[in-house]
Amino acid sequence: MTRKKTLSVIGKPLRKVDAMAKCAGETVYADDLNLPRTIYAKLLRSPHPHARILGINAARALKLDGVFAVLTGEDLPQKFGIMPSTEDEEALAVDKVRYAGDPVAAVAAASETLAEKALGYIDVEYEVLKPILSIEEALASTEESQRIHTWNRRANVQKAVSLEFGDVEGGFAGSDHIFEGTYFYQGNTHLPMEQYCAVGFYGPDDKLTLWSSTQTPHYLHRALAKVLKLPASRIRVIATPVGGGFGGKSDPFSHEICVAKLSMITRRPVKITLSREETFYVHRGRHPVKMWAKTGVKSDGTIQAMQYKTFLDGGGYSSYGLASVYYTGALQTVTYKVPAYKFEGVRVFTNKPACGPKRGHGTPQPRFAEEIQMDEIAENLDIDPLELRLKQLVEANSVTINGLQISSCGLRECIEKVAERAEWKKKFRKLPFGHGIGFAASAYITGAGLPIYWNNMPHSGVQIKLDRSGGVTIFCGSSDIGQGSDSILVYAIAEEFGIDPADIRVVSADTDLTPVDLGSYSSRGTIMTGNATIQACGKLKPLLLEAASEALEVPADDLEFADGQVRSASLPSRGISFAECVVKAEGKHGTLGATGSYWPPKNPREFKGSGVGPTPAYTFSTAIVELHCDSETGEIKIDKVWIAHDCGKAFNPLLVEGQTEGSVYMALGEALMEEQIFRKNGLHKIPSILEYKSPTTLETPEIETILVETIDPEGPYGAKEAGQGPLLPVVPAVSNAVFDAIGVRIHEIPITPDKILRALEGRLKAVSIPQFEFPAPLKWQPGEGVKVEQKS
Amino acid sequence: MLRLPEFNYIQPRTLREATKVLADLAPNAMLVAGGTDVYPKMKRGQFAPRHLVSLRGLRELKGIRQTKDGLWIGAGESLTAVSRHRVIAKRLPALAHAAESVSTPQLRNMGTIGGNVLVDTRCNYYDQTFFWRQAVGFCMKKDGQICLVAPGSEKCLAIASSDTAPVLVSLGADVILVSKQGERRVKLEELYRDDGIDYCAKSQDEVLKGLLIPKEALGLRNVYLKLRRRGSFDFPILGVAATMDLDNQGECRHARVVLTAVASAPKVVAEAATLLQGKKITKELIETVADAAAKISHPLDNADLDYWYRKRMAKVFTLRALAQLAGLELVA
Ligand SMILES: Cc1cc2nc3c(=O)[nH]c(=O)nc-3n(C[C@H](O)[C@H](O)[C@H](O)COP(=O)(O)OP(=O)(O)OC[C@H]3O[C@@H](n4cnc5c(N)ncnc54)[C@H](O)[C@@H]3O)c2cc1C
Ligand code: SF4
């Protein structure tokens, strides 16, 4: 097959395909949809974090003029949830509420104001139960009566896992120094600019259409079929452009199911837009995690063994929790050579909004612990923290002790480059008191290796249609959440066919029209949809080349797709336009279209829980943070962040830089101020965008992004992820920089000014770790001779 | 989204008309200027006026000009206009900075200085939606009986949160209040009461026409330091306004320190005048004043960041404000 040596589109800083509409305010988000005869829904939410529902009476609400329907739990009793083995959510609480904000009823009315008013006419009788609000309380509440859910084995323990790889005991025994520490990573939320919104319409054709701001239309499609008890073939889910997701729009949600059901009853389009406050209640954000980390090293700093215990505060429902708990132990081994590794993790239920995946899903927390501990090891052994890492980096084409297969690896280059740009050697431990610099490194996945529900179908599918005009349309289930997944499809086609991106149309995230893509989560988009697109183009190329070869009388193997033409590579003046070529090919072969699919490589491991961690390719990031810390006020000012990211190949460097900067920004918010916190009565403390402190552009420092390209064999054109990984090193780098500035270690985030003062006065308590008996570990060794298949 | 409840909107054309309408509708009416505090609070059910009497477009409330008494600032001037005014930017940087530190550019374009000095007191139990307040149990500031921050307290302890108020008090500003009965002029500081509900001594039918900053104040050194998490758009969780005048020998002729967000009213630190006036400013002296500032600060667990921290910062900020005015270097 002809394959161009140089790339003409990939690697260019092109404008995103949807950029102009967004800048002009013309993007049609879910809340901008206005179908004729639309009515409006509102959810009645529980004021109690934990209560039994003794009775609900909606009669008074139904009598109001303009109220069309009211739903309660018994109308939608089917449980659902994103992970098939932990489906424990109800669209509306059936007999129990599990957090303050848990929906108990839904109203559809002629206006939003009326729907809101009607909520006040629904009478709910509760029997208030004692809420469980912390990890410690959850673990201590072992009695049946204290259970939040009944399906799980141990009261209020959703999942406890224990895995052991290699000779951990021997590793610690053979170590010259052992480092132990406890850490706390506070929970925080995604805070997307666009609040949740969905429109449901059950049409006269007895088909349901749901428009929603969702990252996972396919999983939502399945959940709707299940809960509404409709054949999936009669449901169409359309993901509208998502105004920020970050993982928060990856579950099927109550409001989505309710508008669908309300439309089935009223036969009118039903719209719901959640308020900012409600968005805090829906949550699914970062888990608060308490951690205990232990590392054994030789006197030269080389790691002999590593052990982690993690305690996740899951909130009221499972959501992605099963994956989250495994993720808090999955990737610690992917940056440095760790010959023996043990991980124990537990996720508990508490009466708070459910946690779920937020950018980095379960990995920023242990990475925070790991990178601070590395800094402490370096400090103690008097080794430069970068040197400590450089002497034991994982290598390309290697397998970690927990069986993860690393293909490309640009970690060394990331460390060296970021150090050089930040002038690390000149600054580290040399800046005056109050001024500091800190470093951290990390690794992340490029797409989960396994789907969320077991199946052997592709993870991503595309369909391409060639038009006689020379225009190309691509259909793909992926949902653009601002990261640019629509643009990726366009760039890949433009590259393959040598045509102008402007001649390509994208139809995405519509379950009626587009082949399944599992969704915008786990940084899977570019690698999976990109590969599927290249495959589909590859199927069409022979047809096009055959036609062009005949027309031009040039052998097919001398033809290339370039500059909007199919032409002779040796004699570029001999060519026909792409449109002409399509016309000829269609005349010869009939209507032109093709599909492409992508399956990630087979899971290299085989044990329970092994699905979390494997990926087609790992990315690597390093960060250096320079900051000032006022020792009288405890205030921190970030001066600059240098971030290096091994993205494989920058599909579009502008987008990769955007994702990287966005990650840094989000990480700084988590490191310094963001907290999803609750009152003693279980109510969210600060459910507003004013009081939930998140940095704005004005608080964001200068960010210098360094892209490292390693051209991964599995990635399309070598590309790996960029949307999540760069968040990880920034948070521990802030803590390490604080130590360099003022000499105190802060093992918990957010690092607020009062904590700084406490730490300076020796009053900051060490993070306490709950008592818990983990199950006996599952022991596993990567098989002898497991080798990474080398592709070229 | 949160929706505004129904209300009558009345737009008088003159100040006289406004005072008349207000007198007629008084208990059920509320004034609205920029609406940046009023409207969000109506959405959250904290305010539920039947009628809103708008002050927008009243010429009598406009203008910033120097008069023989001092500097006149119309209550209807936007915070943007105040912060950018030539004389204010040059002579009263504390006021310019305070006005400029309120919220975001959009809100400063809408928000007025009159609305700012009269802005409602704040509390994390009160500045919440109806749903939230109902869930937590209403407090006495709205719909309830007790104080949730200090359940033993007889009065509401919501926090004075205006940025310009402490600065204007430190400058000795007067306010001009107009009602159907006529006009009166009082010291701004006399307008405030240390009571989170009844925080303002203005009667319901009075309109704040404007502020007058005395001529002498234009010659004072002045500064405003604001504590908050984000420089971009947070309310003060502590504000320290200070003014000072030194003679040629460096002796202090005048010193005033006013705190905000430490009680339900701006607090004057009396020690600034008693300890500093007639003396050469030293580090020790201002430290004593700073200690006094911390002493009268009573932050509670109803705003951002720990209250012990905010109390501690009252000292640090007062020290820094005074040192800056006196030109002292504070070496730690
Ligand atoms: C997100 C956000 C952040 C904010 N941050 C800050 C901040 O950092 N610092 C700060 O000080 N404020 C802040 N505010 C509050 C508010 O925006 C400002 O105080 C603003 O100056 C209020 O002015 P306004 O004209 O909008 O007042 P309005 O909302 O119109 O009125 C406020 C009050 O004053 C009364 N009033 C207004 N004008 C008159 C008059 N001429 N005579 C008599 N009564 C009158 C009204 O009846 C009402 O009680 C913030 C508000 C928001 C929403
Ligand atoms: S201080 Fe007390 S009474 Fe006042 S608003 Fe807060 S909780 Fe309510």
PDB file of N, CA, C and O in Angstrom, chain A residues 45-47 112 277 281 630 632-633 635 673 679 681 683-685 687 690-691 693-694 696 699 753-754 757-758 761 763, chain B residues 1 3 122 124-125 128-129 131-132 135-136 227 229-235 304-306 308-309 312-313 316-317 320 332:
ATOM      1  N   ARG A  45     -35.440  16.699  45.379  1.00  0.00           N
ATOM      2  CA  ARG A  45     -34.271  16.036  45.966  1.00  0.00           C
ATOM      3  C   ARG A  45     -34.404  15.909  47.474  1.00  0.00           C
ATOM      4  O   ARG A  45     -35.010  16.752  48.118  1.00  0.00           O
ATOM      5  N   SER A  46     -33.806  14.893  47.988  1.00  0.00           N
ATOM      6  CA  SER A  46     -33.887  14.647  49.422  1.00  0.00           C
ATOM      7  C   SER A  46     -33.065  15.673  50.193  1.00  0.00           C
ATOM      8  O   SER A  46     -31.914  15.933  49.860  1.00  0.00           O
ATOM      9  N   PRO A  47     -33.658  16.229  51.256  1.00  0.00           N
ATOM     10  CA  PRO A  47     -32.871  17.127  52.105  1.00  0.00           C
ATOM     11  C   PRO A  47     -32.021  16.343  53.102  1.00  0.00           C
ATOM     12  O   PRO A  47     -31.163  16.905  53.756  1.00  0.00           O
ATOM     13  N   GLU A 112     -40.571  25.881  33.591  1.00  0.00           N
ATOM     14  CA  GLU A 112     -39.614  25.483  34.616  1.00  0.00           C
ATOM     15  C   GLU A 112     -40.059  26.028  35.976  1.00  0.00           C
ATOM     16  O   GLU A 112     -39.956  25.342  36.995  1.00  0.00           O
ATOM     17  N   GLU A 277     -26.129  24.172  41.617  1.00  0.00           N
ATOM     18  CA  GLU A 277     -26.161  23.454  42.889  1.00  0.00           C
ATOM     19  C   GLU A 277     -26.378  21.954  42.645  1.00  0.00           C
ATOM     20  O   GLU A 277     -25.689  21.101  43.220  1.00  0.00           O
ATOM     21  N   TYR A 281     -24.413  18.071  43.344  1.00  0.00           N
ATOM     22  CA  TYR A 281     -24.990  16.873  43.956  1.00  0.00           C
ATOM     23  C   TYR A 281     -24.827  15.653  43.047  1.00  0.00           C
ATOM     24  O   TYR A 281     -24.654  14.538  43.526  1.00  0.00           O
ATOM     25  N   ASP A 630       4.280  32.689  51.184  1.00  0.00           N
ATOM     26  CA  ASP A 630       4.411  33.721  52.202  1.00  0.00           C
ATOM     27  C   ASP A 630       4.289  33.043  53.564  1.00  0.00           C
ATOM     28  O   ASP A 630       3.231  32.532  53.922  1.00  0.00           O
ATOM     29  N   GLU A 632       4.135  34.193  56.475  1.00  0.00           N
ATOM     30  CA  GLU A 632       3.282  34.837  57.484  1.00  0.00           C
ATOM     31  C   GLU A 632       1.804  34.599  57.214  1.00  0.00           C
ATOM     32  O   GLU A 632       1.001  34.479  58.130  1.00  0.00           O
ATOM     33  N   THR A 633       1.443  34.566  55.930  1.00  0.00           N
ATOM     34  CA  THR A 633       0.025  34.378  55.598  1.00  0.00           C
ATOM     35  C   THR A 633      -0.252  32.960  55.089  1.00  0.00           C
ATOM     36  O   THR A 633      -1.404  32.567  54.975  1.00  0.00           O
ATOM     37  N   GLU A 635       0.042  32.045  52.188  1.00  0.00           N
ATOM     38  CA  GLU A 635      -0.448  32.087  50.818  1.00  0.00           C
ATOM     39  C   GLU A 635       0.616  31.612  49.828  1.00  0.00           C
ATOM     40  O   GLU A 635       1.801  31.910  49.988  1.00  0.00           O
ATOM     41  N   MET A 673      -6.859  24.586  46.178  1.00  0.00           N
ATOM     42  CA  MET A 673      -8.108  25.088  46.772  1.00  0.00           C
ATOM     43  C   MET A 673      -9.349  24.241  46.644  1.00  0.00           C
ATOM     44  O   MET A 673     -10.234  24.346  47.482  1.00  0.00           O
ATOM     45  N   ARG A 679     -21.214  19.421  55.396  1.00  0.00           N
ATOM     46  CA  ARG A 679     -21.523  19.804  56.773  1.00  0.00           C
ATOM     47  C   ARG A 679     -21.752  18.550  57.603  1.00  0.00           C
ATOM     48  O   ARG A 679     -21.966  17.466  57.067  1.00  0.00           O
ATOM     49  N   ASN A 681     -24.293  17.692  58.989  1.00  0.00           N
ATOM     50  CA  ASN A 681     -25.578  17.065  58.687  1.00  0.00           C
ATOM     51  C   ASN A 681     -25.601  16.453  57.286  1.00  0.00           C
ATOM     52  O   ASN A 681     -26.652  16.070  56.791  1.00  0.00           O
ATOM     53  N   LEU A 683     -24.939  17.800  54.326  1.00  0.00           N
ATOM     54  CA  LEU A 683     -25.220  18.660  53.184  1.00  0.00           C
ATOM     55  C   LEU A 683     -23.903  19.201  52.616  1.00  0.00           C
ATOM     56  O   LEU A 683     -22.995  19.527  53.374  1.00  0.00           O
ATOM     57  N   HIS A 684     -23.856  19.304  51.304  1.00  0.00           N
ATOM     58  CA  HIS A 684     -22.668  19.893  50.663  1.00  0.00           C
ATOM     59  C   HIS A 684     -22.451  21.284  51.263  1.00  0.00           C
ATOM     60  O   HIS A 684     -23.386  22.069  51.369  1.00  0.00           O
ATOM     61  N   LYS A 685     -21.221  21.580  51.619  1.00  0.00           N
ATOM     62  CA  LYS A 685     -20.962  22.836  52.309  1.00  0.00           C
ATOM     63  C   LYS A 685     -21.086  24.054  51.393  1.00  0.00           C
ATOM     64  O   LYS A 685     -21.591  25.092  51.800  1.00  0.00           O
ATOM     65  N   PRO A 687     -22.133  24.451  47.653  1.00  0.00           N
ATOM     66  CA  PRO A 687     -22.497  24.061  46.283  1.00  0.00           C
ATOM     67  C   PRO A 687     -22.743  25.259  45.365  1.00  0.00           C
ATOM     68  O   PRO A 687     -23.818  25.403  44.798  1.00  0.00           O
ATOM     69  N   LEU A 690     -19.247  30.265  43.357  1.00  0.00           N
ATOM     70  CA  LEU A 690     -18.545  31.328  44.084  1.00  0.00           C
ATOM     71  C   LEU A 690     -17.795  30.765  45.293  1.00  0.00           C
ATOM     72  O   LEU A 690     -16.642  31.107  45.533  1.00  0.00           O
ATOM     73  N   GLU A 691     -18.438  29.889  46.031  1.00  0.00           N
ATOM     74  CA  GLU A 691     -17.816  29.403  47.271  1.00  0.00           C
ATOM     75  C   GLU A 691     -17.002  28.123  47.098  1.00  0.00           C
ATOM     76  O   GLU A 691     -16.146  27.814  47.923  1.00  0.00           O
ATOM     77  N   LYS A 693     -14.116  26.915  45.640  1.00  0.00           N
ATOM     78  CA  LYS A 693     -13.024  27.702  45.070  1.00  0.00           C
ATOM     79  C   LYS A 693     -12.289  26.938  43.983  1.00  0.00           C
ATOM     80  O   LYS A 693     -11.693  25.901  44.246  1.00  0.00           O
ATOM     81  N   SER A 694     -12.383  27.478  42.806  1.00  0.00           N
ATOM     82  CA  SER A 694     -11.667  26.896  41.677  1.00  0.00           C
ATOM     83  C   SER A 694     -10.945  28.047  40.997  1.00  0.00           C
ATOM     84  O   SER A 694     -11.512  29.131  40.880  1.00  0.00           O
ATOM     85  N   THR A 696      -9.408  30.714  38.423  1.00  0.00           N
ATOM     86  CA  THR A 696      -9.822  31.260  37.134  1.00  0.00           C
ATOM     87  C   THR A 696      -8.547  31.489  36.311  1.00  0.00           C
ATOM     88  O   THR A 696      -7.442  31.212  36.793  1.00  0.00           O
ATOM     89  N   GLU A 699      -5.850  33.300  38.158  1.00  0.00           N
ATOM     90  CA  GLU A 699      -5.011  32.594  39.130  1.00  0.00           C
ATOM     91  C   GLU A 699      -4.041  31.636  38.443  1.00  0.00           C
ATOM     92  O   GLU A 699      -3.242  30.975  39.103  1.00  0.00           O
ATOM     93  N   PRO A 753      -3.731  28.004  52.897  1.00  0.00           N
ATOM     94  CA  PRO A 753      -2.841  28.842  53.712  1.00  0.00           C
ATOM     95  C   PRO A 753      -2.843  28.453  55.195  1.00  0.00           C
ATOM     96  O   PRO A 753      -1.795  28.501  55.838  1.00  0.00           O
ATOM     97  N   ASP A 754      -4.003  28.045  55.711  1.00  0.00           N
ATOM     98  CA  ASP A 754      -4.013  27.685  57.137  1.00  0.00           C
ATOM     99  C   ASP A 754      -3.198  26.418  57.379  1.00  0.00           C
ATOM    100  O   ASP A 754      -2.545  26.281  58.411  1.00  0.00           O
ATOM    101  N   LEU A 757       0.460  27.426  57.596  1.00  0.00           N
ATOM    102  CA  LEU A 757       0.827  27.996  58.897  1.00  0.00           C
ATOM    103  C   LEU A 757       0.903  26.916  59.964  1.00  0.00           C
ATOM    104  O   LEU A 757       1.828  26.883  60.771  1.00  0.00           O
ATOM    105  N   ARG A 758      -0.076  26.014  59.938  1.00  0.00           N
ATOM    106  CA  ARG A 758      -0.051  24.907  60.903  1.00  0.00           C
ATOM    107  C   ARG A 758       1.234  24.102  60.753  1.00  0.00           C
ATOM    108  O   ARG A 758       1.875  23.735  61.735  1.00  0.00           O
ATOM    109  N   GLU A 761       4.258  25.697  62.103  1.00  0.00           N
ATOM    110  CA  GLU A 761       4.310  25.689  63.567  1.00  0.00           C
ATOM    111  C   GLU A 761       4.310  24.273  64.117  1.00  0.00           C
ATOM    112  O   GLU A 761       4.144  24.070  65.326  1.00  0.00           O
ATOM    113  N   ARG A 763       2.044  22.093  63.791  1.00  0.00           N
ATOM    114  CA  ARG A 763       0.724  21.717  64.289  1.00  0.00           C
ATOM    115  C   ARG A 763      -0.085  20.922  63.266  1.00  0.00           C
ATOM    116  O   ARG A 763      -1.225  20.562  63.531  1.00  0.00           O
TER     117      ARG A 763
ATOM    118  N   MET B   1     -32.243  26.081  35.614  1.00  0.00           N
ATOM    119  CA  MET B   1     -31.545  27.108  36.385  1.00  0.00           C
ATOM    120  C   MET B   1     -32.464  27.724  37.420  1.00  0.00           C
ATOM    121  O   MET B   1     -33.671  27.502  37.390  1.00  0.00           O
ATOM    122  N   ARG B   3     -34.675  30.468  38.860  1.00  0.00           N
ATOM    123  CA  ARG B   3     -35.458  31.506  38.189  1.00  0.00           C
ATOM    124  C   ARG B   3     -35.861  32.591  39.182  1.00  0.00           C
ATOM    125  O   ARG B   3     -36.052  32.327  40.367  1.00  0.00           O
ATOM    126  N   ARG B 122     -23.066  38.706  55.071  1.00  0.00           N
ATOM    127  CA  ARG B 122     -22.952  37.366  54.472  1.00  0.00           C
ATOM    128  C   ARG B 122     -22.722  36.276  55.516  1.00  0.00           C
ATOM    129  O   ARG B 122     -22.145  36.511  56.569  1.00  0.00           O
ATOM    130  N   ASN B 124     -22.259  31.703  55.358  1.00  0.00           N
ATOM    131  CA  ASN B 124     -22.340  30.476  54.561  1.00  0.00           C
ATOM    132  C   ASN B 124     -23.607  29.659  54.819  1.00  0.00           C
ATOM    133  O   ASN B 124     -23.914  28.751  54.069  1.00  0.00           O
ATOM    134  N   TYR B 125     -24.319  29.996  55.906  1.00  0.00           N
ATOM    135  CA  TYR B 125     -25.585  29.297  56.149  1.00  0.00           C
ATOM    136  C   TYR B 125     -26.755  30.035  55.505  1.00  0.00           C
ATOM    137  O   TYR B 125     -27.860  29.528  55.449  1.00  0.00           O
ATOM    138  N   GLN B 128     -27.276  30.724  50.466  1.00  0.00           N
ATOM    139  CA  GLN B 128     -27.530  29.412  49.879  1.00  0.00           C
ATOM    140  C   GLN B 128     -28.922  29.439  49.281  1.00  0.00           C
ATOM    141  O   GLN B 128     -29.718  30.323  49.591  1.00  0.00           O
ATOM    142  N   THR B 129     -29.217  28.414  48.475  1.00  0.00           N
ATOM    143  CA  THR B 129     -30.546  28.352  47.864  1.00  0.00           C
ATOM    144  C   THR B 129     -31.604  28.023  48.904  1.00  0.00           C
ATOM    145  O   THR B 129     -31.295  27.571  50.011  1.00  0.00           O
ATOM    146  N   PHE B 131     -33.619  25.506  48.768  1.00  0.00           N
ATOM    147  CA  PHE B 131     -33.513  24.068  49.035  1.00  0.00           C
ATOM    148  C   PHE B 131     -32.485  23.797  50.130  1.00  0.00           C
ATOM    149  O   PHE B 131     -32.726  23.062  51.079  1.00  0.00           O
ATOM    150  N   TRP B 132     -31.347  24.414  49.984  1.00  0.00           N
ATOM    151  CA  TRP B 132     -30.260  24.170  50.926  1.00  0.00           C
ATOM    152  C   TRP B 132     -30.615  24.664  52.320  1.00  0.00           C
ATOM    153  O   TRP B 132     -30.420  23.963  53.318  1.00  0.00           O
ATOM    154  N   ALA B 135     -33.050  22.462  53.879  1.00  0.00           N
ATOM    155  CA  ALA B 135     -32.464  21.182  54.261  1.00  0.00           C
ATOM    156  C   ALA B 135     -31.658  21.316  55.551  1.00  0.00           C
ATOM    157  O   ALA B 135     -31.687  20.436  56.407  1.00  0.00           O
ATOM    158  N   VAL B 136     -30.942  22.427  55.681  1.00  0.00           N
ATOM    159  CA  VAL B 136     -30.098  22.578  56.864  1.00  0.00           C
ATOM    160  C   VAL B 136     -30.932  23.050  58.064  1.00  0.00           C
ATOM    161  O   VAL B 136     -30.556  22.872  59.212  1.00  0.00           O
ATOM    162  N   LEU B 227      -8.189  40.189  52.049  1.00  0.00           N
ATOM    163  CA  LEU B 227      -7.849  38.769  52.097  1.00  0.00           C
ATOM    164  C   LEU B 227      -8.960  37.982  51.424  1.00  0.00           C
ATOM    165  O   LEU B 227     -10.143  38.163  51.720  1.00  0.00           O
ATOM    166  N   ARG B 229      -9.441  34.072  48.783  1.00  0.00           N
ATOM    167  CA  ARG B 229      -8.733  32.978  48.143  1.00  0.00           C
ATOM    168  C   ARG B 229      -8.246  33.337  46.757  1.00  0.00           C
ATOM    169  O   ARG B 229      -7.147  33.028  46.363  1.00  0.00           O
ATOM    170  N   ARG B 230      -9.149  33.946  45.987  1.00  0.00           N
ATOM    171  CA  ARG B 230      -8.801  34.212  44.594  1.00  0.00           C
ATOM    172  C   ARG B 230      -8.856  35.698  44.316  1.00  0.00           C
ATOM    173  O   ARG B 230      -9.856  36.354  44.612  1.00  0.00           O
ATOM    174  N   GLY B 231      -7.799  36.207  43.715  1.00  0.00           N
ATOM    175  CA  GLY B 231      -7.784  37.618  43.354  1.00  0.00           C
ATOM    176  C   GLY B 231      -8.842  37.944  42.321  1.00  0.00           C
ATOM    177  O   GLY B 231      -9.170  39.100  42.100  1.00  0.00           O
ATOM    178  N   SER B 232      -9.394  36.939  41.667  1.00  0.00           N
ATOM    179  CA  SER B 232     -10.298  37.224  40.555  1.00  0.00           C
ATOM    180  C   SER B 232     -11.699  37.621  40.974  1.00  0.00           C
ATOM    181  O   SER B 232     -12.248  38.556  40.451  1.00  0.00           O
ATOM    182  N   PHE B 233     -12.325  36.904  41.933  1.00  0.00           N
ATOM    183  CA  PHE B 233     -13.686  37.351  42.232  1.00  0.00           C
ATOM    184  C   PHE B 233     -14.259  36.955  43.592  1.00  0.00           C
ATOM    185  O   PHE B 233     -15.442  36.707  43.706  1.00  0.00           O
ATOM    186  N   ASP B 234     -13.470  36.961  44.611  1.00  0.00           N
ATOM    187  CA  ASP B 234     -14.031  36.600  45.899  1.00  0.00           C
ATOM    188  C   ASP B 234     -14.367  37.801  46.782  1.00  0.00           C
ATOM    189  O   ASP B 234     -13.691  38.825  46.738  1.00  0.00           O
ATOM    190  N   PHE B 235     -15.387  37.599  47.605  1.00  0.00           N
ATOM    191  CA  PHE B 235     -15.713  38.562  48.655  1.00  0.00           C
ATOM    192  C   PHE B 235     -14.542  38.621  49.629  1.00  0.00           C
ATOM    193  O   PHE B 235     -13.780  37.662  49.754  1.00  0.00           O
ATOM    194  N   ASP B 304     -15.262  31.459  54.152  1.00  0.00           N
ATOM    195  CA  ASP B 304     -14.165  30.667  53.642  1.00  0.00           C
ATOM    196  C   ASP B 304     -12.962  30.694  54.597  1.00  0.00           C
ATOM    197  O   ASP B 304     -12.720  31.681  55.281  1.00  0.00           O
ATOM    198  N   LEU B 305     -12.223  29.628  54.623  1.00  0.00           N
ATOM    199  CA  LEU B 305     -11.009  29.443  55.433  1.00  0.00           C
ATOM    200  C   LEU B 305     -11.284  29.469  56.946  1.00  0.00           C
ATOM    201  O   LEU B 305     -12.247  30.068  57.400  1.00  0.00           O
ATOM    202  N   ASP B 306     -10.409  28.831  57.679  1.00  0.00           N
ATOM    203  CA  ASP B 306     -10.597  28.688  59.128  1.00  0.00           C
ATOM    204  C   ASP B 306     -10.669  30.033  59.838  1.00  0.00           C
ATOM    205  O   ASP B 306      -9.964  30.960  59.479  1.00  0.00           O
ATOM    206  N   TRP B 308      -9.693  30.788  62.923  1.00  0.00           N
ATOM    207  CA  TRP B 308      -8.473  31.177  63.652  1.00  0.00           C
ATOM    208  C   TRP B 308      -7.478  31.796  62.686  1.00  0.00           C
ATOM    209  O   TRP B 308      -6.740  32.710  63.008  1.00  0.00           O
ATOM    210  N   TYR B 309      -7.525  31.298  61.460  1.00  0.00           N
ATOM    211  CA  TYR B 309      -6.620  31.828  60.435  1.00  0.00           C
ATOM    212  C   TYR B 309      -6.991  33.275  60.095  1.00  0.00           C
ATOM    213  O   TYR B 309      -6.133  34.156  60.017  1.00  0.00           O
ATOM    214  N   ARG B 312      -5.928  35.532  62.834  1.00  0.00           N
ATOM    215  CA  ARG B 312      -4.482  35.725  62.772  1.00  0.00           C
ATOM    216  C   ARG B 312      -4.127  36.737  61.673  1.00  0.00           C
ATOM    217  O   ARG B 312      -3.264  37.591  61.849  1.00  0.00           O
ATOM    218  N   MET B 313      -4.828  36.631  60.545  1.00  0.00           N
ATOM    219  CA  MET B 313      -4.518  37.522  59.432  1.00  0.00           C
ATOM    220  C   MET B 313      -4.902  38.979  59.726  1.00  0.00           C
ATOM    221  O   MET B 313      -4.334  39.895  59.158  1.00  0.00           O
ATOM    222  N   VAL B 316      -1.710  40.320  60.866  1.00  0.00           N
ATOM    223  CA  VAL B 316      -0.702  40.439  59.802  1.00  0.00           C
ATOM    224  C   VAL B 316      -1.069  41.547  58.816  1.00  0.00           C
ATOM    225  O   VAL B 316      -0.234  42.361  58.428  1.00  0.00           O
ATOM    226  N   PHE B 317      -2.332  41.594  58.451  1.00  0.00           N
ATOM    227  CA  PHE B 317      -2.754  42.587  57.458  1.00  0.00           C
ATOM    228  C   PHE B 317      -2.711  44.001  58.025  1.00  0.00           C
ATOM    229  O   PHE B 317      -2.342  44.943  57.324  1.00  0.00           O
ATOM    230  N   ARG B 320       0.854  45.055  58.083  1.00  0.00           N
ATOM    231  CA  ARG B 320       1.346  45.371  56.742  1.00  0.00           C
ATOM    232  C   ARG B 320       0.770  46.678  56.224  1.00  0.00           C
ATOM    233  O   ARG B 320       1.474  47.464  55.579  1.00  0.00           O
ATOM    234  N   ALA B 332      11.052  40.136  58.539  1.00  0.00           N
ATOM    235  CA  ALA B 332      10.592  39.076  59.440  1.00  0.00           C
ATOM    236  C   ALA B 332      11.719  38.636  60.364  1.00  0.00           C
ATOM    237  O   ALA B 332      12.880  38.651  59.993  1.00  0.00           O
TER     238      ALA B 332
END
